[in-house]
Coordinates of C-alpha atoms and ligand atoms in Angstrom, one line a residue:
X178 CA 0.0 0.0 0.0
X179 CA 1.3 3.9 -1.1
X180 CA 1.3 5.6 2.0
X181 CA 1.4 9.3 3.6
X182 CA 3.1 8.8 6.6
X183 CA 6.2 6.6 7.2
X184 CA 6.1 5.9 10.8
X185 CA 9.7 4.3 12.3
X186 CA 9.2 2.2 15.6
X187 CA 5.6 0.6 16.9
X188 CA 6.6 1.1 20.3
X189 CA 4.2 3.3 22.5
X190 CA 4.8 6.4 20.6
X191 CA 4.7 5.2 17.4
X192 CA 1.5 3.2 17.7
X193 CA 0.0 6.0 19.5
X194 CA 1.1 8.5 16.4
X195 CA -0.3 5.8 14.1
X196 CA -3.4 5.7 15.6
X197 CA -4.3 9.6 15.6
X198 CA -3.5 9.1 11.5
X199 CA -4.8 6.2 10.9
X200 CA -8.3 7.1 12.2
X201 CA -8.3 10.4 10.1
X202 CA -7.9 7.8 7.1
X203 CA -4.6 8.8 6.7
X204 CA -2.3 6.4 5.5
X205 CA 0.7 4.9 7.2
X206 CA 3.2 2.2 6.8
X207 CA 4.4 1.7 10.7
X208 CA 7.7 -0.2 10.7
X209 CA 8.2 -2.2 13.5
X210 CA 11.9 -4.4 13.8
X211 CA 11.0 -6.8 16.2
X212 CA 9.0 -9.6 14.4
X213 CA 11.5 -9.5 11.4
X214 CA 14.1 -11.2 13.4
X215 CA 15.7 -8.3 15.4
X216 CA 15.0 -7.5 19.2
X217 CA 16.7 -4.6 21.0
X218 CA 18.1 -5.7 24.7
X219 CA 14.8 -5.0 27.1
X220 CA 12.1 -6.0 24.9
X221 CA 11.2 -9.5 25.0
X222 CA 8.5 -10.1 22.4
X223 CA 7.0 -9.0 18.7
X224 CA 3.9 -7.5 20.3
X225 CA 3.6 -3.2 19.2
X226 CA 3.4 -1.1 22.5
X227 CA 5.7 -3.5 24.6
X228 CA 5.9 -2.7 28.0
X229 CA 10.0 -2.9 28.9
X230 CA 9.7 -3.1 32.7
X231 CA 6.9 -1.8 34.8
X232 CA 3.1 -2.6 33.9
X233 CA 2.4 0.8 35.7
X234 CA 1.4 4.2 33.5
X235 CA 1.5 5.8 37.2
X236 CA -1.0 8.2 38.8
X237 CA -4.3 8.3 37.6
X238 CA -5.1 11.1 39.5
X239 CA -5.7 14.7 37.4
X240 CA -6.6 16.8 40.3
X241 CA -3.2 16.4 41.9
X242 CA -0.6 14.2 39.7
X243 CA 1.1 15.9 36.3
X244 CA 0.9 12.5 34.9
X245 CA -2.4 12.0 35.8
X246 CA -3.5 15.2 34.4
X247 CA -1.4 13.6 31.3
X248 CA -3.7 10.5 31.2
X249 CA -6.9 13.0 31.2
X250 CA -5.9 15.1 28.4
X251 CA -4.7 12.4 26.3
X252 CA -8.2 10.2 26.8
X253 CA -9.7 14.0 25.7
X254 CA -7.9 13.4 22.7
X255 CA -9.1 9.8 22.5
X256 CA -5.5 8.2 22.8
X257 CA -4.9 4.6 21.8
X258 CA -2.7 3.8 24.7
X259 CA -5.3 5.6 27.6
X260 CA -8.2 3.4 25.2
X261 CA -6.4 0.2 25.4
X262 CA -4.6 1.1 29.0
X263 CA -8.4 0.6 30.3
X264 CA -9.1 -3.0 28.2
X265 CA -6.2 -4.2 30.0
X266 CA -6.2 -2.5 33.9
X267 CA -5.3 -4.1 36.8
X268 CA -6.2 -3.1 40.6
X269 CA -3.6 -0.8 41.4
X270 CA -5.1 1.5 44.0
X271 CA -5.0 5.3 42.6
X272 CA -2.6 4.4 39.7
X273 CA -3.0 3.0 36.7
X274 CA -1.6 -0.6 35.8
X275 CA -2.0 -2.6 32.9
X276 CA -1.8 -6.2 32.5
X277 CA 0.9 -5.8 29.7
X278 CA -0.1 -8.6 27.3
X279 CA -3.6 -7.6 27.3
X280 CA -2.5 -3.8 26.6
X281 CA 0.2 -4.9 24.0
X282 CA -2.5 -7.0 22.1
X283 CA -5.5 -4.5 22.4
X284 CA -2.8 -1.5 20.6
X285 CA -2.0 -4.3 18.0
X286 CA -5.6 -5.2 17.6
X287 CA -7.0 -1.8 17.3
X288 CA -4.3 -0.8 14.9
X289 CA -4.8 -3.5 12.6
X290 CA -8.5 -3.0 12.2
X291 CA -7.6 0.7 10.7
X292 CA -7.4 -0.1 6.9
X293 CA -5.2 2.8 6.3
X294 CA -2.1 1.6 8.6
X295 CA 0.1 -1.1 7.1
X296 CA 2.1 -3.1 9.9
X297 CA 5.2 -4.2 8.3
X298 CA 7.7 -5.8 10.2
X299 CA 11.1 -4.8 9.2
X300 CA 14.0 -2.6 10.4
X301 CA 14.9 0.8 8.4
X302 CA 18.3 1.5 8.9
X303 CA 18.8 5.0 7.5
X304 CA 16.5 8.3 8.0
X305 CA 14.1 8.4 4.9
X306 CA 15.5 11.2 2.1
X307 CA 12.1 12.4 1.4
X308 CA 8.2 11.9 2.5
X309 CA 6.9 12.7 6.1
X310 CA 8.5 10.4 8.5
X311 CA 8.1 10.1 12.4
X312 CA 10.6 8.9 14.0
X313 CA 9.4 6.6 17.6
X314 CA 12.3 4.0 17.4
X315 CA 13.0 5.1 21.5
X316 CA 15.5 4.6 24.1
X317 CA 17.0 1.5 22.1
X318 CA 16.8 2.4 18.8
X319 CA 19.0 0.3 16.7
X320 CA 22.6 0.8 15.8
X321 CA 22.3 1.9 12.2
X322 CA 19.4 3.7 12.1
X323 CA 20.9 5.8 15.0
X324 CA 24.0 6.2 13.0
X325 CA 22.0 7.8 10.5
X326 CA 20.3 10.1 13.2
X327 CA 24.1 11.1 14.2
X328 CA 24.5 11.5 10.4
X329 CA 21.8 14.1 10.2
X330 CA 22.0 15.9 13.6
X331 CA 25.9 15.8 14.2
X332 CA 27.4 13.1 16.7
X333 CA 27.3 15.4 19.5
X334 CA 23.6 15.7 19.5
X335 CA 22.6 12.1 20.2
X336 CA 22.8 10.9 23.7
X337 CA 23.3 6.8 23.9
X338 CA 23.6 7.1 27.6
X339 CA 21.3 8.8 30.3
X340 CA 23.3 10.2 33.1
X341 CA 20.6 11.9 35.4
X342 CA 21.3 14.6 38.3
X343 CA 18.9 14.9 40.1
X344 CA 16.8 18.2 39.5
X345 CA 15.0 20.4 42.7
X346 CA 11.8 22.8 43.0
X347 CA 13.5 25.9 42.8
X348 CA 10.8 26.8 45.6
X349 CA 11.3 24.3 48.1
X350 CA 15.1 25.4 48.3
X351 CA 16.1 27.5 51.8
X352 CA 18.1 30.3 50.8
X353 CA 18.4 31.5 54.1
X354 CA 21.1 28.9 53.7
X355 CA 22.2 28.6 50.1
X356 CA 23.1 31.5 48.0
X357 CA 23.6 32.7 44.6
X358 CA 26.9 33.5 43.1
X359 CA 29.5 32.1 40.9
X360 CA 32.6 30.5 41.6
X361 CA 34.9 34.0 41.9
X362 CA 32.0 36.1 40.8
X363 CA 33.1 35.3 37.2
X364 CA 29.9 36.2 35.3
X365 CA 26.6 36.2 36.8
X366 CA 25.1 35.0 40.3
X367 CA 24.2 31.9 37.9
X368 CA 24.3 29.0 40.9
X369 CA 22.6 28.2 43.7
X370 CA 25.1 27.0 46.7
X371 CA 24.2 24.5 49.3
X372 CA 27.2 25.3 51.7
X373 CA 28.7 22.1 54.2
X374 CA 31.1 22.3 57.0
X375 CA 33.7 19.3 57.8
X376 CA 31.5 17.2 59.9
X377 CA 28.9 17.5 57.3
X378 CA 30.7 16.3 54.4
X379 CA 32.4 13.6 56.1
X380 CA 29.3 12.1 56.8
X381 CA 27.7 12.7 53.7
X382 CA 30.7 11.4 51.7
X383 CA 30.1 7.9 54.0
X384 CA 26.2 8.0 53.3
X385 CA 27.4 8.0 49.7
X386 CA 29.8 4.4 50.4
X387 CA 26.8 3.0 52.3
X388 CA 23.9 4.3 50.3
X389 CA 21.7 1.2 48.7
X390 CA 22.5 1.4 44.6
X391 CA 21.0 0.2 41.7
X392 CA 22.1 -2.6 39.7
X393 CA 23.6 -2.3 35.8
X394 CA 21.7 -4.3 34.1
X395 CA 24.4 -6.4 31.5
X396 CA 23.9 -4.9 28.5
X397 CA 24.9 -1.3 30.8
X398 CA 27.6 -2.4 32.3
X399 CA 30.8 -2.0 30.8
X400 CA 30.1 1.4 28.7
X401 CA 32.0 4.3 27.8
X402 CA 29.9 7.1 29.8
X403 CA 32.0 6.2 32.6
X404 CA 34.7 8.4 31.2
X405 CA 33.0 11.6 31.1
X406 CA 29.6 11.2 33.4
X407 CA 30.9 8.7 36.8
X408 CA 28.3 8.7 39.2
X409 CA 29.2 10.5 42.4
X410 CA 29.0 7.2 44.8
X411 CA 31.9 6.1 42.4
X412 CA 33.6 9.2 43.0
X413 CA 33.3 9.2 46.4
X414 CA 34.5 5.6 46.5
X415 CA 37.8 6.8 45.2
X416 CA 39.2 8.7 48.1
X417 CA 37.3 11.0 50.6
X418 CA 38.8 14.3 48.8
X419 CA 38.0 13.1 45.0
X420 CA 34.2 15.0 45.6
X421 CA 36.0 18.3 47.2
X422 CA 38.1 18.2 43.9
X423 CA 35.2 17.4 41.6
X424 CA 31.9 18.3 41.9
X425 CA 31.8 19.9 45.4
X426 CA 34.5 21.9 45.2
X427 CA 34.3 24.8 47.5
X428 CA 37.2 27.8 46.2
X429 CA 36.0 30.5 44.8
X430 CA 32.7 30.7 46.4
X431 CA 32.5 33.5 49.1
X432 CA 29.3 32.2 51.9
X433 CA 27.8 35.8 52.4
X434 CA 25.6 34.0 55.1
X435 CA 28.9 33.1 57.2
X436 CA 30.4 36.8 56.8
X437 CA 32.4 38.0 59.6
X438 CA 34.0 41.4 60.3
X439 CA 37.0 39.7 59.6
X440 CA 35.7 38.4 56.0
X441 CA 32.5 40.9 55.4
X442 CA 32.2 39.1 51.9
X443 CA 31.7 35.7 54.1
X444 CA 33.9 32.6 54.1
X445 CA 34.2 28.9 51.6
X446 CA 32.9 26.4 53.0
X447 CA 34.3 23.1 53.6
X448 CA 32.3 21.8 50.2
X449 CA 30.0 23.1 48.2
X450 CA 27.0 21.5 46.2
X451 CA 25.7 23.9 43.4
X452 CA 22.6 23.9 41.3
X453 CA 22.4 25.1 38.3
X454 CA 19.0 26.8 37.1
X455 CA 17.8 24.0 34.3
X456 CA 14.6 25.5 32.3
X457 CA 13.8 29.1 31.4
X458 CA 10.8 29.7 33.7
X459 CA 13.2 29.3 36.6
X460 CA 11.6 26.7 38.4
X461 CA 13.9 23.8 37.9
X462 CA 17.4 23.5 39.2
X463 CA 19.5 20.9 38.5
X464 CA 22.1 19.2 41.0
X465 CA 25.9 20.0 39.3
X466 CA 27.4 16.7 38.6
X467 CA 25.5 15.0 40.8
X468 CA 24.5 12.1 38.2
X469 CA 24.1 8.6 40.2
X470 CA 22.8 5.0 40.5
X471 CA 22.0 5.2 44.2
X472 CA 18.0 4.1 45.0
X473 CA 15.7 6.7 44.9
X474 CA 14.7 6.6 48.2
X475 CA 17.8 6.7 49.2
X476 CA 19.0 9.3 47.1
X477 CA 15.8 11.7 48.8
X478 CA 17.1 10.6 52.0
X479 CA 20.7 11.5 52.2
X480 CA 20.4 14.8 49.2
X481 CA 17.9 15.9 52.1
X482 CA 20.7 16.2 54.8
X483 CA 22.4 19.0 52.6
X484 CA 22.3 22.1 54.1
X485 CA 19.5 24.1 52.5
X486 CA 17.6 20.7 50.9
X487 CA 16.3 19.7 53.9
X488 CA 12.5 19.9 52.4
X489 CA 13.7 19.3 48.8
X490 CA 11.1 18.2 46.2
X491 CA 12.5 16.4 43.5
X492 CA 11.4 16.9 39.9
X493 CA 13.2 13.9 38.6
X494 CA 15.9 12.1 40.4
X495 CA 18.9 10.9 39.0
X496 CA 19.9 8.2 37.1
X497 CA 22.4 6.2 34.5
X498 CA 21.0 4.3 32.3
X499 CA 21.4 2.9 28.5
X500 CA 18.9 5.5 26.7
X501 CA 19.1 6.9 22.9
X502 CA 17.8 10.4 23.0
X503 CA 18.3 13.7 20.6
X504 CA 19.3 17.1 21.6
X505 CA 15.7 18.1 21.2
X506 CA 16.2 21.9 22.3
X507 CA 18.3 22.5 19.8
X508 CA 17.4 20.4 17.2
X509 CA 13.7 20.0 16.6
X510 CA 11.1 22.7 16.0
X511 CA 8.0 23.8 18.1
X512 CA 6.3 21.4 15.7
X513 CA 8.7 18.2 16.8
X514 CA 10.6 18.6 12.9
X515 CA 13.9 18.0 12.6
X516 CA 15.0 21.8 11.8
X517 CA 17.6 20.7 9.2
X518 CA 15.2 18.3 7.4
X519 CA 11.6 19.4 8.2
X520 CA 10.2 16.0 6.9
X521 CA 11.3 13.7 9.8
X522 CA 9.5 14.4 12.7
X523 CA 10.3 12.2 16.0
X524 CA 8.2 11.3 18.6
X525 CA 8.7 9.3 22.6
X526 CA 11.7 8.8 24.2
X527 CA 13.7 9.7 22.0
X528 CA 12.9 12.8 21.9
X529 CA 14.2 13.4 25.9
X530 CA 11.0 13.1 27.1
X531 CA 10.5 10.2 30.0
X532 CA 7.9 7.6 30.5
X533 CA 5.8 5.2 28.6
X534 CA 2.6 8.0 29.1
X535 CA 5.2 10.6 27.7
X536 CA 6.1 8.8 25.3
X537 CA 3.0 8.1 24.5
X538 CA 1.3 11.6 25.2
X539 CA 4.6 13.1 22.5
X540 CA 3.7 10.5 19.8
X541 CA -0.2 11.4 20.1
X542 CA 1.1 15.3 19.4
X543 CA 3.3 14.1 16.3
X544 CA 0.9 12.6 15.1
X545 CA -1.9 15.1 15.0
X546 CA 0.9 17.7 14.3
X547 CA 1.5 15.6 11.1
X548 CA -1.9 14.7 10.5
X549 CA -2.7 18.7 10.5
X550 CA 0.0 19.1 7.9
X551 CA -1.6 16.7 5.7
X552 CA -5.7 17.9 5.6
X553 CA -4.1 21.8 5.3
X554 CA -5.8 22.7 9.4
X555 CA -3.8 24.4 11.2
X556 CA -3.2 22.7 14.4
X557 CA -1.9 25.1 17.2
X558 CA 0.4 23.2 19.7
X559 CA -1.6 23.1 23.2
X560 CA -1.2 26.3 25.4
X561 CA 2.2 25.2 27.8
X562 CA 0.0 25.8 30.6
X563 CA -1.2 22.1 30.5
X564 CA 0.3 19.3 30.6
X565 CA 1.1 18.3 27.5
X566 CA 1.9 21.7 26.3
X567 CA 4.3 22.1 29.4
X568 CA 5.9 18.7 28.3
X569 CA 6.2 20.0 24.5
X570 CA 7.2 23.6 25.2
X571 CA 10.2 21.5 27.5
X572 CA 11.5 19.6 24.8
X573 CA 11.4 22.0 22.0
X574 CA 13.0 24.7 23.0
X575 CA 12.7 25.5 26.9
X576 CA 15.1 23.4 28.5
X577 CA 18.5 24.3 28.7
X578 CA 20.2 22.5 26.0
X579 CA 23.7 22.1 27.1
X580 CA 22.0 19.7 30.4
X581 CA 19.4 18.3 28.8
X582 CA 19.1 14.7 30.0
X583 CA 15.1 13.1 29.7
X584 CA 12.6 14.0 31.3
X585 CA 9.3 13.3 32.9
X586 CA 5.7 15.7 33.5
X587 CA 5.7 17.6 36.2
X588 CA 4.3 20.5 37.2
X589 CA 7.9 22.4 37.6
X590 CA 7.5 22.3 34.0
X591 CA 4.4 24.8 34.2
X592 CA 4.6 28.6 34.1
X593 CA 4.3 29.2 38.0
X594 CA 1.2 30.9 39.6
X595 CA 3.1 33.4 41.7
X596 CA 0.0 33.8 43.9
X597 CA -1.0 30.7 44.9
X598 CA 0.2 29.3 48.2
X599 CA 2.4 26.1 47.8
X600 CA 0.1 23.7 49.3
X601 CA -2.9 24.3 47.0
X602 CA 0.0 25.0 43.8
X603 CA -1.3 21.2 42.2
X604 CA -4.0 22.0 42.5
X605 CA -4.2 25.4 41.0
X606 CA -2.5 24.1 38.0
X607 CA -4.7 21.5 37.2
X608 CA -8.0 23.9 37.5
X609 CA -5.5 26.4 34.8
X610 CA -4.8 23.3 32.9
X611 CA -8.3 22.0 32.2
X612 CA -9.9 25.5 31.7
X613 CA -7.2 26.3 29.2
X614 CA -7.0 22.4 27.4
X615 CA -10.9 22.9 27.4
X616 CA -10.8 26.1 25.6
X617 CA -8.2 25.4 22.9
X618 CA -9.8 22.0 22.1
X619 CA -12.7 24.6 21.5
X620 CA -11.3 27.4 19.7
X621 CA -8.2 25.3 17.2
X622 CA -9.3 24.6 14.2
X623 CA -10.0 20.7 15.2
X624 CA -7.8 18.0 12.8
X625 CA -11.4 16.3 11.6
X626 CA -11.7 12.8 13.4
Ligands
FAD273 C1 15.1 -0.9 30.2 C2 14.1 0.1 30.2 C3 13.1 0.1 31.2 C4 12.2 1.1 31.2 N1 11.2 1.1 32.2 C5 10.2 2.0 32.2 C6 9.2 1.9 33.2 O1 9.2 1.0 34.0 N2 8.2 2.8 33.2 C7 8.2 3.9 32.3 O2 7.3 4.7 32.4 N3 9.2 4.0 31.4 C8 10.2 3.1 31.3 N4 11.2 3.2 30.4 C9 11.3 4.4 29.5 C10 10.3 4.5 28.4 O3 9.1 4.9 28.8 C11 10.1 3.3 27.5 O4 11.3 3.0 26.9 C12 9.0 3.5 26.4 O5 8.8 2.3 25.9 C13 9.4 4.5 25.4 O6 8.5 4.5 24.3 P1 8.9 4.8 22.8 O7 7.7 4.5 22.0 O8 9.6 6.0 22.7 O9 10.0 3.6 22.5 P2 9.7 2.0 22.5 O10 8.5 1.6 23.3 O11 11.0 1.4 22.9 O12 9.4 1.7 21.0 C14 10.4 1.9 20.0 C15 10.2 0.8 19.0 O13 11.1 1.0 17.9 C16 11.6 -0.3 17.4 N5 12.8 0.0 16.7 C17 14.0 0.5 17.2 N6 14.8 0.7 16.1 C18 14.2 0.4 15.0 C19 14.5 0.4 13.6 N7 15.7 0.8 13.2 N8 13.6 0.0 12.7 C20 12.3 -0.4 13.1 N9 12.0 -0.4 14.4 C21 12.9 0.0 15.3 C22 11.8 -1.0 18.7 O14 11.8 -2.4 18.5 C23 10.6 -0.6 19.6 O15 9.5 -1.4 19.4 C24 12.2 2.2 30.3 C25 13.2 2.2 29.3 C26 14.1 1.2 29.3 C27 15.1 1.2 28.2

């Protein structure tokens, strides 16, 4: 069959994408690898929408949860993954869970009943020249196909490795003990500083050696990001300075919240740990160099004994992980096109986002994005005060691009409501969100179903 839309990848993204064209009568050839005799390293089957590890799409709640305020726009938009996500739920208290087999066969099912989306099973192994393309091949896209990305994008500007810091609400950070500045005031007061006396470091440094890590799974041990991104527990293992030398180095850095009349510009602390502001709305900042494989609850635990974290909220903690993803800021257009070839669009993980609902949520925008290329609407990307716009506006252009590492929803990624008090702030959003989701599903010129 001719088709429009050459869709690489029928993971979550890409089936999702698929489906939003293929219901328009659109018509798509959606290229899927495994089945023809290839498998990347986590999947284990041929099914479309595989499920890698969990069998949870997380909250459902979308009064409170930025994912679960996720799920309720993209059911709004009649998604393929929220339609089949409910064929196949499990009990799972206020989340969502799926039994995967029964999701994975319900996205296959569906898909194949649309007579204008061809399921071929076959790799493609370099980006198409011309015709619109989506690109959903994800976090293990295969090796020549990605060449071809590098080939297209320059080799700087795909990521094969995740190495997450972990990233903090800007407003649950006490600066009556960290400050701004930069290290010798060279440039602007660009950092924030989380100051730590002897005592202090000495027994965060042995948290770090005791903390509970992660395991690399085989196919992630024994990789090259090592060299340029080691996670600070393997730092730390290397000698009890290594950290004061690295990453929490304290010269330079004048504590105006230890001045003395001796030192009126205040004093350096034993070690420093700086955060570095990571989106443009401000509301994000990102722990310098502070990429690690320690458990998440441990990692809340002992980041919360830093001076000025105590009540820390995380946005995203850190990580390490095998994980294909494209300098999106930088690369893509508010519309998800490759700038440099405006015919390949990509969609899910790869894009930096985080999360089979994100990934998910991303394709569902490329493909409606595509779909209003094709029928000549113009389809107006959702306002950034919801969630999915938030998500979108982050990966096209908001996030700082020289530390952009993947992300998940959340609602630091939302222009802030300066007057709401910080207990009702989730709330708040999700009132603005639904209002505003409500209204522009009203007023764009709708992509006709
Ligand atoms: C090991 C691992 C565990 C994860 N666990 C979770 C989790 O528990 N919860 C969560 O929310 N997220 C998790 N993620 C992150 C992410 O949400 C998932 O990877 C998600 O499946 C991404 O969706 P996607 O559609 O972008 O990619 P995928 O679902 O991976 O789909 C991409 C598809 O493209 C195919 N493909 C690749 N290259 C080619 C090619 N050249 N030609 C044709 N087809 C190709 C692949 O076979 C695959 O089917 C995990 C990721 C990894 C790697």
């Amino acid at each position: 069959m001719a088709h429009d839309v050459h869709i690489i990848g029928g993971g979550l993204a890409g089936s999702e994408a698929a489906w939003q064209l293929g219901r328009r009568g659109i018509r798509v050839r959606l290229s899927e690898m495994r089945g023809a005799g290839d498998m990347t390293p986590a999947h284990q089957g041929a099914g479309l929408a595989e499920l890698v590890c969990s069998n949870s799409f997380r909250s459902d709640d979308d009064e409170k949860n930025a994912v679960g305020l996720l799920h309720h726009e993209m059911r709004r938009l009649d998604s393929l993954v929220m339609r089949a996500g409910e064929k196949a739920r499990v009990p799972a208290g206020s989340a969502m869970a799926v039994d995967r087999e029964v999701f994975s066969a319900e996205v296959e099912r569906e898909l194949a009943a649309l007579p204008s989306v061809e399921i071929v099973r076959e790799r493609i192994d370099r980006l198409p020249e011309s015709g619109l393309t989506i690109v959903a091949t994800g976090p293990l896209t295969a090796a020549a196909l990605a060449e071809s990305i590098v080939g297209a994008t320059g080799s700087d500007r795909l990521a094969f490795f995740d190495a997450i810091a972990p990233i903090v609400h800007r407003d649950s950070i006490d600066m009556s003990v960290c400050w701004m500045a930069a290290r010798w005031d060279k440039g602007g007061k660009d950092y924030i500083n989380c100051p730590m006396d002897k005592e202090q470091y000495l027994a965060f440094h042995q948290g770090l050696l005791e903390g509970e890590k992660g395991e690399f799974k085989e196919w992630e041990a024994n990789t090259p990001y090592f060299e340029g991104c080691m996670p600070i527990e393997v730092m730390a293992e290397r000698g009890v300075e290594t950290l004061r030398f690295g990453p929490m180095k304290p010269v330079g850095l004048d504590n105006p919240h230890w001045a003395t009349a001796e030192h009126p510009n205040g004093r350096w602390a034993y070690a420093v740990v700086q955060l570095r502001q990571d989106n443009k709305l401000g509301t994000l900042w990102n722990m310098v160099g502070f990429q690690t494989k320690l458990k998440h609850a441990e990692q809340v635990r002992l980041f919360r004994t830093i001076p000025g974290l105590e009540n820390a909220e995380f946005a995203r903690l850190g990580g390490l992980h095998r994980n294909t993803f494209l300098n999106s800021p930088v690369l893509l257009d508010r519309q998800l096109r490759l700038k440099s070839a405006a015919h390949v669009r990509f969609a899910g993980q790869i894009t930096g986002c985080e999360g089979y609902v994100e990934s998910a949520a991303v394709g569902l925008v490329a493909g409606l994005m595509t779909a209003g290329e094709i029928l000549g609407s113009d389809w107006a990307s959702p306002p950034r005060t919801t969630a999915m716009g938030a998500l979108l506006a982050h990966i096209t252009g908001d996030a700082e691009a020289e530390t952009y590492q993947p992300m998940n929803v959340n609602f630091g990624l939302f222009p802030p409501l300066a007057e709401v008090k910080k207990k009702q702030r989730k709330e708040a959003y999700t009132e603005r969100a639904k209002a505003e989701f409500g209204q522009w599903l009203g007023a764009i010129e709708r992509v006709p179903a």
